[in-house]
Structure formats: structure tokens, C-alpha cells
Amino acid sequence: MTRTALILQHDPSIHLGNIGPVLLEHGYELRIVDAATEDVATIDPAEADLVVVLGGEMGAYQTDEFPFLDHEKALLRARLEAERPTLGVCLGAQLMAGALGERGYKGDTMQIGYSPVEATEAGASSPIRHFDGVPVVEWHGDTFELPAEATLLASSSAYSNEAFAIGDFALAVQFHPEVTDEMHETWVADAYNELDEYAIDPDALRRERAAHSARMQEASRAAFSEWLENLPA
């Protein structure tokens, strides 16, 4: 039976990446919505079997500049209150926390590069365990307060809230496990000004990719396959 996955995307270069094939293999038909140009407020929050909210360059708290973020948070609030399957990546994780009334804000550190995350005790028995100790793509300077309803699954040396779950129906990750080698090269090539601002060598990022990407790809496939297979019917 075909199921539907609604994908809220904020930038064509920040797409599903390696999560896309996993969704297709698990029988999902993908509906990709450009949240910045399409009217998210008209979408029925309960319509899709799964909602995936991807990353973006804006902050979840920049709702005056990007008013569509409030529409996304309203959709996510309805999804989470109804306990409908929901996945958030980076900005998506921040919006999920915001949908539950928690604060998103600029953090103390800009993270760009591959960095390991460590599973919490709860994370060690969740799909996030596949990322335990694995260097994953980090590309953010924002963070969020953990919702009271959430269970923390992973942390890093720079940020305590790297992954959380709500029940067995919602998962959020602050890092970018979806990033393929092609995506990463696009991000690096397009971000020379930002990398220069933070004194980050683009070729050093490429060397990190060569060293760590294959392991992250395996962890991402394992984690998201397991999570999809265990979603409530």
C-alpha cells in the first residue's frame, strides 16, 4: 500500500538526500513542498502519513522575516498533538521544538564540519544509536530548548540537544545525516564567504568528507529504516 510523505523544503540544495531512497523503499510517495513559496497554511496537517521538515538557512525564530515559519509550526503543532509521524532535520528539529512552545535561539558556536554525536542512555536503545560516535555533518549556529514532551537521544561536545524523540511517532535531529557527497560539495562550493568568515578551509571539509561520509551514509540508512519500520500503524 502506497503511503504519502509530505516534505517541507526551504532550499533546493537542502533536500532529502539519502533519506529519499529510504522513504521510497518503504513505500512512500513523496510530495515536496517549497515552504517559502507555497501556502503551507492550506495543507491539512493530518493528510500525509508522514511529514518531514528539512533544513534551511534561516533561524526558526526569524518569523517576522520569514512568516511562513509560523505556518509550519502550526502544522507541526497539530501533527504532534495528534501523534502523527513527523521527522525534523536541523531547522526542522528547531521548528518542532518551537511548535511545542520552546525557544529557538542563536547558539554560542557555529558548527561547520563533521563532528561525532553521542547517544544518551535513551538514545542507545533507539534508532539514533546507529549514529553513536559517528562523525556527522553539522552546519548550524542555532539551537533550541528541549520540549517537555521530548526524550533526548543524542548530544555533541558543542550542543546538548542533537536529537530527540516524542513517543514512537516523532524524531528530530539537529545534525545533517541526510547529506550525500554531492550535497556536501554543493554546500561547500556555495558557502565560500561563510567559510571565510569563520576561517574554515573548504579543502579541510572535503578531507573530512572523504574520511567520514561513507560511515555516516550507512548510519543514516540504518537509523531511518529502523525508525520507519517501527512507526505506529
PDB file of C-alpha atoms in Angstrom:
ATOM      1  CA  MET A   1       0.000   0.000   0.000  1.00  0.00           C
ATOM      2  CA  THR A   2       1.387   3.402  -1.003  1.00  0.00           C
ATOM      3  CA  ARG A   3       1.784   5.944   1.775  1.00  0.00           C
ATOM      4  CA  THR A   4       2.389   9.650   1.393  1.00  0.00           C
ATOM      5  CA  ALA A   5       5.276  11.670   2.775  1.00  0.00           C
ATOM      6  CA  LEU A   6       4.917  15.444   2.770  1.00  0.00           C
ATOM      7  CA  ILE A   7       8.351  17.075   2.539  1.00  0.00           C
ATOM      8  CA  LEU A   8       8.634  20.728   3.633  1.00  0.00           C
ATOM      9  CA  GLN A   9      11.744  22.061   1.898  1.00  0.00           C
ATOM     10  CA  HIS A  10      13.286  25.528   2.286  1.00  0.00           C
ATOM     11  CA  ASP A  11      16.104  25.430  -0.272  1.00  0.00           C
ATOM     12  CA  PRO A  12      16.562  23.146  -3.282  1.00  0.00           C
ATOM     13  CA  SER A  13      20.128  22.382  -2.200  1.00  0.00           C
ATOM     14  CA  ILE A  14      18.964  21.309   1.283  1.00  0.00           C
ATOM     15  CA  HIS A  15      16.878  18.363   0.171  1.00  0.00           C
ATOM     16  CA  LEU A  16      16.103  14.833   1.359  1.00  0.00           C
ATOM     17  CA  GLY A  17      19.468  13.481   0.279  1.00  0.00           C
ATOM     18  CA  ASN A  18      19.971   9.911   1.371  1.00  0.00           C
ATOM     19  CA  ILE A  19      16.631   9.825   3.213  1.00  0.00           C
ATOM     20  CA  GLY A  20      14.778   9.971  -0.116  1.00  0.00           C
ATOM     21  CA  PRO A  21      15.676   6.459  -1.290  1.00  0.00           C
ATOM     22  CA  VAL A  22      14.863   5.055   2.151  1.00  0.00           C
ATOM     23  CA  LEU A  23      11.389   6.597   2.012  1.00  0.00           C
ATOM     24  CA  LEU A  24      10.797   5.206  -1.475  1.00  0.00           C
ATOM     25  CA  GLU A  25      11.974   1.756  -0.413  1.00  0.00           C
ATOM     26  CA  HIS A  26       9.459   1.835   2.435  1.00  0.00           C
ATOM     27  CA  GLY A  27       6.575   2.562   0.087  1.00  0.00           C
ATOM     28  CA  TYR A  28       6.197   6.322   0.456  1.00  0.00           C
ATOM     29  CA  GLU A  29       5.102   8.591  -2.350  1.00  0.00           C
ATOM     30  CA  LEU A  30       6.905  11.915  -1.956  1.00  0.00           C
ATOM     31  CA  ARG A  31       5.151  15.277  -2.137  1.00  0.00           C
ATOM     32  CA  ILE A  32       7.761  18.034  -1.966  1.00  0.00           C
ATOM     33  CA  VAL A  33       6.503  21.481  -0.947  1.00  0.00           C
ATOM     34  CA  ASP A  34       8.576  24.656  -1.138  1.00  0.00           C
ATOM     35  CA  ALA A  35       7.588  26.118   2.212  1.00  0.00           C
ATOM     36  CA  ALA A  36       8.775  29.594   1.215  1.00  0.00           C
ATOM     37  CA  THR A  37       6.591  29.898  -1.891  1.00  0.00           C
ATOM     38  CA  GLU A  38       3.643  27.537  -1.373  1.00  0.00           C
ATOM     39  CA  ASP A  39       0.886  28.215   1.150  1.00  0.00           C
ATOM     40  CA  VAL A  40       1.616  25.809   3.992  1.00  0.00           C
ATOM     41  CA  ALA A  41      -1.396  27.180   5.877  1.00  0.00           C
ATOM     42  CA  THR A  42      -3.718  25.463   3.397  1.00  0.00           C
ATOM     43  CA  ILE A  43      -2.240  21.996   3.993  1.00  0.00           C
ATOM     44  CA  ASP A  44      -4.301  19.596   6.095  1.00  0.00           C
ATOM     45  CA  PRO A  45      -1.912  18.629   8.938  1.00  0.00           C
ATOM     46  CA  ALA A  46      -3.385  15.122   9.107  1.00  0.00           C
ATOM     47  CA  GLU A  47      -3.411  14.468   5.367  1.00  0.00           C
ATOM     48  CA  ALA A  48       0.006  12.844   4.917  1.00  0.00           C
ATOM     49  CA  ASP A  49       1.117   9.605   6.521  1.00  0.00           C
ATOM     50  CA  LEU A  50       4.458  11.249   7.303  1.00  0.00           C
ATOM     51  CA  VAL A  51       5.681  14.853   7.417  1.00  0.00           C
ATOM     52  CA  VAL A  52       9.397  15.610   7.014  1.00  0.00           C
ATOM     53  CA  VAL A  53      10.654  19.150   7.670  1.00  0.00           C
ATOM     54  CA  LEU A  54      14.109  19.834   6.269  1.00  0.00           C
ATOM     55  CA  GLY A  55      16.829  22.376   6.971  1.00  0.00           C
ATOM     56  CA  GLY A  56      17.223  25.959   5.838  1.00  0.00           C
ATOM     57  CA  GLU A  57      19.482  28.961   6.200  1.00  0.00           C
ATOM     58  CA  MET A  58      17.004  30.936   8.316  1.00  0.00           C
ATOM     59  CA  GLY A  59      16.521  30.588  12.058  1.00  0.00           C
ATOM     60  CA  ALA A  60      13.315  29.084  13.411  1.00  0.00           C
ATOM     61  CA  TYR A  61      12.857  32.283  15.422  1.00  0.00           C
ATOM     62  CA  GLN A  62      13.006  34.611  12.373  1.00  0.00           C
ATOM     63  CA  THR A  63       9.256  34.595  11.887  1.00  0.00           C
ATOM     64  CA  ASP A  64       8.994  38.343  11.165  1.00  0.00           C
ATOM     65  CA  GLU A  65      11.351  37.968   8.214  1.00  0.00           C
ATOM     66  CA  PHE A  66      10.012  34.558   7.183  1.00  0.00           C
ATOM     67  CA  PRO A  67       6.323  34.428   8.185  1.00  0.00           C
ATOM     68  CA  PHE A  68       5.807  31.018   6.599  1.00  0.00           C
ATOM     69  CA  LEU A  69       7.713  29.556   9.550  1.00  0.00           C
ATOM     70  CA  ASP A  70       4.685  30.260  11.757  1.00  0.00           C
ATOM     71  CA  HIS A  71       2.528  28.267   9.346  1.00  0.00           C
ATOM     72  CA  GLU A  72       4.968  25.374   9.544  1.00  0.00           C
ATOM     73  CA  LYS A  73       4.931  25.487  13.331  1.00  0.00           C
ATOM     74  CA  ALA A  74       1.132  25.459  13.337  1.00  0.00           C
ATOM     75  CA  LEU A  75       1.118  22.412  11.066  1.00  0.00           C
ATOM     76  CA  LEU A  76       3.700  20.692  13.248  1.00  0.00           C
ATOM     77  CA  ARG A  77       1.803  21.510  16.427  1.00  0.00           C
ATOM     78  CA  ALA A  78      -1.313  19.851  15.015  1.00  0.00           C
ATOM     79  CA  ARG A  79       0.704  16.834  13.834  1.00  0.00           C
ATOM     80  CA  LEU A  80       2.411  16.331  17.172  1.00  0.00           C
ATOM     81  CA  GLU A  81      -0.743  16.823  19.212  1.00  0.00           C
ATOM     82  CA  ALA A  82      -2.408  14.175  17.044  1.00  0.00           C
ATOM     83  CA  GLU A  83       0.639  11.882  17.435  1.00  0.00           C
ATOM     84  CA  ARG A  84       1.124  11.651  13.681  1.00  0.00           C
ATOM     85  CA  PRO A  85       4.527  10.536  12.289  1.00  0.00           C
ATOM     86  CA  THR A  86       6.851  13.527  11.950  1.00  0.00           C
ATOM     87  CA  LEU A  87      10.562  13.918  11.227  1.00  0.00           C
ATOM     88  CA  GLY A  88      12.593  17.116  11.565  1.00  0.00           C
ATOM     89  CA  VAL A  89      16.145  17.777  10.364  1.00  0.00           C
ATOM     90  CA  CYS A  90      18.160  20.780  11.641  1.00  0.00           C
ATOM     91  CA  LEU A  91      15.769  23.715  11.076  1.00  0.00           C
ATOM     92  CA  GLY A  92      13.002  21.098  11.101  1.00  0.00           C
ATOM     93  CA  ALA A  93      14.051  19.989  14.583  1.00  0.00           C
ATOM     94  CA  GLN A  94      14.088  23.606  15.757  1.00  0.00           C
ATOM     95  CA  LEU A  95      10.601  24.167  14.309  1.00  0.00           C
ATOM     96  CA  MET A  96       9.291  21.051  16.035  1.00  0.00           C
ATOM     97  CA  ALA A  97      10.564  22.385  19.364  1.00  0.00           C
ATOM     98  CA  GLY A  98       9.061  25.786  18.574  1.00  0.00           C
ATOM     99  CA  ALA A  99       5.731  24.186  17.702  1.00  0.00           C
ATOM    100  CA  LEU A 100       5.617  22.871  21.253  1.00  0.00           C
ATOM    101  CA  GLY A 101       6.292  26.308  22.718  1.00  0.00           C
ATOM    102  CA  GLU A 102      10.029  26.062  23.259  1.00  0.00           C
ATOM    103  CA  ARG A 103      12.547  28.773  22.428  1.00  0.00           C
ATOM    104  CA  GLY A 104      14.887  28.633  19.459  1.00  0.00           C
ATOM    105  CA  TYR A 105      17.889  30.913  19.603  1.00  0.00           C
ATOM    106  CA  LYS A 106      21.389  31.612  18.316  1.00  0.00           C
ATOM    107  CA  GLY A 107      23.936  29.395  19.997  1.00  0.00           C
ATOM    108  CA  ASP A 108      27.449  30.103  21.227  1.00  0.00           C
ATOM    109  CA  THR A 109      29.225  28.181  18.479  1.00  0.00           C
ATOM    110  CA  MET A 110      28.926  27.980  14.716  1.00  0.00           C
ATOM    111  CA  GLN A 111      29.354  24.312  13.810  1.00  0.00           C
ATOM    112  CA  ILE A 112      30.500  23.515  10.287  1.00  0.00           C
ATOM    113  CA  GLY A 113      32.123  20.184   9.593  1.00  0.00           C
ATOM    114  CA  TYR A 114      31.939  16.540  10.608  1.00  0.00           C
ATOM    115  CA  SER A 115      31.641  16.017  14.340  1.00  0.00           C
ATOM    116  CA  PRO A 116      30.667  12.956  16.404  1.00  0.00           C
ATOM    117  CA  VAL A 117      27.442  12.763  18.354  1.00  0.00           C
ATOM    118  CA  GLU A 118      26.996  10.628  21.447  1.00  0.00           C
ATOM    119  CA  ALA A 119      23.818   8.732  22.183  1.00  0.00           C
ATOM    120  CA  THR A 120      22.186   9.235  25.577  1.00  0.00           C
ATOM    121  CA  GLU A 121      21.026   6.250  27.609  1.00  0.00           C
ATOM    122  CA  ALA A 122      17.627   6.553  25.915  1.00  0.00           C
ATOM    123  CA  GLY A 123      19.277   7.039  22.538  1.00  0.00           C
ATOM    124  CA  ALA A 124      21.252   3.826  22.942  1.00  0.00           C
ATOM    125  CA  SER A 125      18.015   1.840  22.602  1.00  0.00           C
ATOM    126  CA  SER A 126      16.632   3.968  19.764  1.00  0.00           C
ATOM    127  CA  PRO A 127      17.443   4.196  16.034  1.00  0.00           C
ATOM    128  CA  ILE A 128      19.781   7.090  16.904  1.00  0.00           C
ATOM    129  CA  ARG A 129      22.211   4.533  18.350  1.00  0.00           C
ATOM    130  CA  HIS A 130      23.447   3.987  14.788  1.00  0.00           C
ATOM    131  CA  PHE A 131      24.997   7.478  14.943  1.00  0.00           C
ATOM    132  CA  ASP A 132      26.693   6.965  18.308  1.00  0.00           C
ATOM    133  CA  GLY A 133      30.295   8.113  17.929  1.00  0.00           C
ATOM    134  CA  VAL A 134      29.880   8.626  14.178  1.00  0.00           C
ATOM    135  CA  PRO A 135      31.165  11.934  12.772  1.00  0.00           C
ATOM    136  CA  VAL A 136      28.130  13.551  11.132  1.00  0.00           C
ATOM    137  CA  VAL A 137      27.637  16.757   9.164  1.00  0.00           C
ATOM    138  CA  GLU A 138      26.976  19.764  11.388  1.00  0.00           C
ATOM    139  CA  TRP A 139      26.121  23.084   9.738  1.00  0.00           C
ATOM    140  CA  HIS A 140      24.320  25.349  12.173  1.00  0.00           C
ATOM    141  CA  GLY A 141      24.734  28.088  14.725  1.00  0.00           C
ATOM    142  CA  ASP A 142      21.264  27.894  16.267  1.00  0.00           C
ATOM    143  CA  THR A 143      19.848  25.675  18.958  1.00  0.00           C
ATOM    144  CA  PHE A 144      16.629  25.200  20.937  1.00  0.00           C
ATOM    145  CA  GLU A 145      15.172  24.302  24.300  1.00  0.00           C
ATOM    146  CA  LEU A 146      14.124  20.668  24.639  1.00  0.00           C
ATOM    147  CA  PRO A 147      10.330  20.235  24.789  1.00  0.00           C
ATOM    148  CA  ALA A 148       8.965  18.726  27.993  1.00  0.00           C
ATOM    149  CA  GLU A 149       7.303  16.014  25.901  1.00  0.00           C
ATOM    150  CA  ALA A 150      10.613  15.012  24.294  1.00  0.00           C
ATOM    151  CA  THR A 151      13.222  12.412  25.177  1.00  0.00           C
ATOM    152  CA  LEU A 152      16.806  13.488  24.499  1.00  0.00           C
ATOM    153  CA  LEU A 153      18.562  10.906  22.316  1.00  0.00           C
ATOM    154  CA  ALA A 154      21.952  12.436  21.449  1.00  0.00           C
ATOM    155  CA  SER A 155      24.310  15.292  22.318  1.00  0.00           C
ATOM    156  CA  SER A 156      27.601  16.642  20.999  1.00  0.00           C
ATOM    157  CA  SER A 157      30.516  18.483  22.536  1.00  0.00           C
ATOM    158  CA  ALA A 158      29.122  21.810  21.293  1.00  0.00           C
ATOM    159  CA  TYR A 159      25.368  21.349  21.729  1.00  0.00           C
ATOM    160  CA  SER A 160      23.436  19.220  24.184  1.00  0.00           C
ATOM    161  CA  ASN A 161      20.295  18.882  22.058  1.00  0.00           C
ATOM    162  CA  GLU A 162      21.328  16.944  18.950  1.00  0.00           C
ATOM    163  CA  ALA A 163      18.415  14.516  18.657  1.00  0.00           C
ATOM    164  CA  PHE A 164      15.120  13.898  20.398  1.00  0.00           C
ATOM    165  CA  ALA A 165      12.024  11.757  20.110  1.00  0.00           C
ATOM    166  CA  ILE A 166       8.439  12.269  21.120  1.00  0.00           C
ATOM    167  CA  GLY A 167       6.848   8.926  21.779  1.00  0.00           C
ATOM    168  CA  ASP A 168       7.368   6.496  18.910  1.00  0.00           C
ATOM    169  CA  PHE A 169       5.905   8.820  16.274  1.00  0.00           C
ATOM    170  CA  ALA A 170       8.252  11.838  16.116  1.00  0.00           C
ATOM    171  CA  LEU A 171      12.002  12.144  15.638  1.00  0.00           C
ATOM    172  CA  ALA A 172      14.190  15.239  15.330  1.00  0.00           C
ATOM    173  CA  VAL A 173      17.906  15.624  14.611  1.00  0.00           C
ATOM    174  CA  GLN A 174      19.911  18.864  14.771  1.00  0.00           C
ATOM    175  CA  PHE A 175      22.719  17.434  12.624  1.00  0.00           C
ATOM    176  CA  HIS A 176      22.539  16.609   8.901  1.00  0.00           C
ATOM    177  CA  PRO A 177      22.690  12.826   8.393  1.00  0.00           C
ATOM    178  CA  GLU A 178      20.905  13.188   5.055  1.00  0.00           C
ATOM    179  CA  VAL A 179      23.814  14.917   3.317  1.00  0.00           C
ATOM    180  CA  THR A 180      25.240  12.988   0.372  1.00  0.00           C
ATOM    181  CA  ASP A 181      28.698  13.660  -1.014  1.00  0.00           C
ATOM    182  CA  GLU A 182      27.142  15.635  -3.881  1.00  0.00           C
ATOM    183  CA  MET A 183      25.079  17.767  -1.494  1.00  0.00           C
ATOM    184  CA  HIS A 184      28.093  18.443   0.689  1.00  0.00           C
ATOM    185  CA  GLU A 185      30.189  19.581  -2.261  1.00  0.00           C
ATOM    186  CA  THR A 186      27.400  21.959  -3.327  1.00  0.00           C
ATOM    187  CA  TRP A 187      27.184  23.389   0.184  1.00  0.00           C
ATOM    188  CA  VAL A 188      30.957  23.856   0.402  1.00  0.00           C
ATOM    189  CA  ALA A 189      31.177  25.429  -3.047  1.00  0.00           C
ATOM    190  CA  ASP A 190      28.293  27.816  -2.343  1.00  0.00           C
ATOM    191  CA  ALA A 191      29.490  28.853   1.116  1.00  0.00           C
ATOM    192  CA  TYR A 192      32.969  30.226   0.462  1.00  0.00           C
ATOM    193  CA  ASN A 193      32.090  33.611   2.002  1.00  0.00           C
ATOM    194  CA  GLU A 194      30.654  31.987   5.128  1.00  0.00           C
ATOM    195  CA  LEU A 195      33.601  29.629   5.428  1.00  0.00           C
ATOM    196  CA  ASP A 196      35.998  32.543   5.075  1.00  0.00           C
ATOM    197  CA  GLU A 197      34.134  34.411   7.812  1.00  0.00           C
ATOM    198  CA  TYR A 198      34.718  31.516  10.217  1.00  0.00           C
ATOM    199  CA  ALA A 199      38.253  30.770   8.945  1.00  0.00           C
ATOM    200  CA  ILE A 200      37.255  27.296   7.757  1.00  0.00           C
ATOM    201  CA  ASP A 201      39.283  25.737   4.949  1.00  0.00           C
ATOM    202  CA  PRO A 202      36.955  24.289   2.261  1.00  0.00           C
ATOM    203  CA  ASP A 203      39.523  21.635   1.400  1.00  0.00           C
ATOM    204  CA  ALA A 204      39.646  20.581   5.047  1.00  0.00           C
ATOM    205  CA  LEU A 205      35.880  19.959   4.857  1.00  0.00           C
ATOM    206  CA  ARG A 206      36.441  17.889   1.723  1.00  0.00           C
ATOM    207  CA  ARG A 207      39.062  15.811   3.531  1.00  0.00           C
ATOM    208  CA  GLU A 208      36.617  15.269   6.405  1.00  0.00           C
ATOM    209  CA  ARG A 209      34.030  14.126   3.882  1.00  0.00           C
ATOM    210  CA  ALA A 210      36.440  11.614   2.363  1.00  0.00           C
ATOM    211  CA  ALA A 211      37.218  10.254   5.819  1.00  0.00           C
ATOM    212  CA  HIS A 212      33.738  10.134   7.348  1.00  0.00           C
ATOM    213  CA  SER A 213      30.956  10.304   4.775  1.00  0.00           C
ATOM    214  CA  ALA A 214      30.684   6.583   3.982  1.00  0.00           C
ATOM    215  CA  ARG A 215      30.172   5.714   7.637  1.00  0.00           C
ATOM    216  CA  MET A 216      27.544   8.446   8.033  1.00  0.00           C
ATOM    217  CA  GLN A 217      25.669   7.212   4.950  1.00  0.00           C
ATOM    218  CA  GLU A 218      25.470   3.716   6.459  1.00  0.00           C
ATOM    219  CA  ALA A 219      24.318   5.055   9.818  1.00  0.00           C
ATOM    220  CA  SER A 220      21.661   7.238   8.193  1.00  0.00           C
ATOM    221  CA  ARG A 221      20.202   4.352   6.179  1.00  0.00           C
ATOM    222  CA  ALA A 222      20.160   2.080   9.220  1.00  0.00           C
ATOM    223  CA  ALA A 223      18.632   4.670  11.562  1.00  0.00           C
ATOM    224  CA  PHE A 224      15.867   5.941   9.308  1.00  0.00           C
ATOM    225  CA  SER A 225      14.987   2.468   8.002  1.00  0.00           C
ATOM    226  CA  GLU A 226      14.566   1.255  11.559  1.00  0.00           C
ATOM    227  CA  TRP A 227      12.553   4.301  12.581  1.00  0.00           C
ATOM    228  CA  LEU A 228      10.165   3.979   9.624  1.00  0.00           C
ATOM    229  CA  GLU A 229       9.686   0.268  10.204  1.00  0.00           C
ATOM    230  CA  ASN A 230       8.677   0.891  13.816  1.00  0.00           C
ATOM    231  CA  LEU A 231       6.241   3.758  13.277  1.00  0.00           C
ATOM    232  CA  PRO A 232       2.787   3.125  14.742  1.00  0.00           C
ATOM    233  CA  ALA A 233       0.361   1.756  12.191  1.00  0.00           C
TER     234      ALA A 233
END
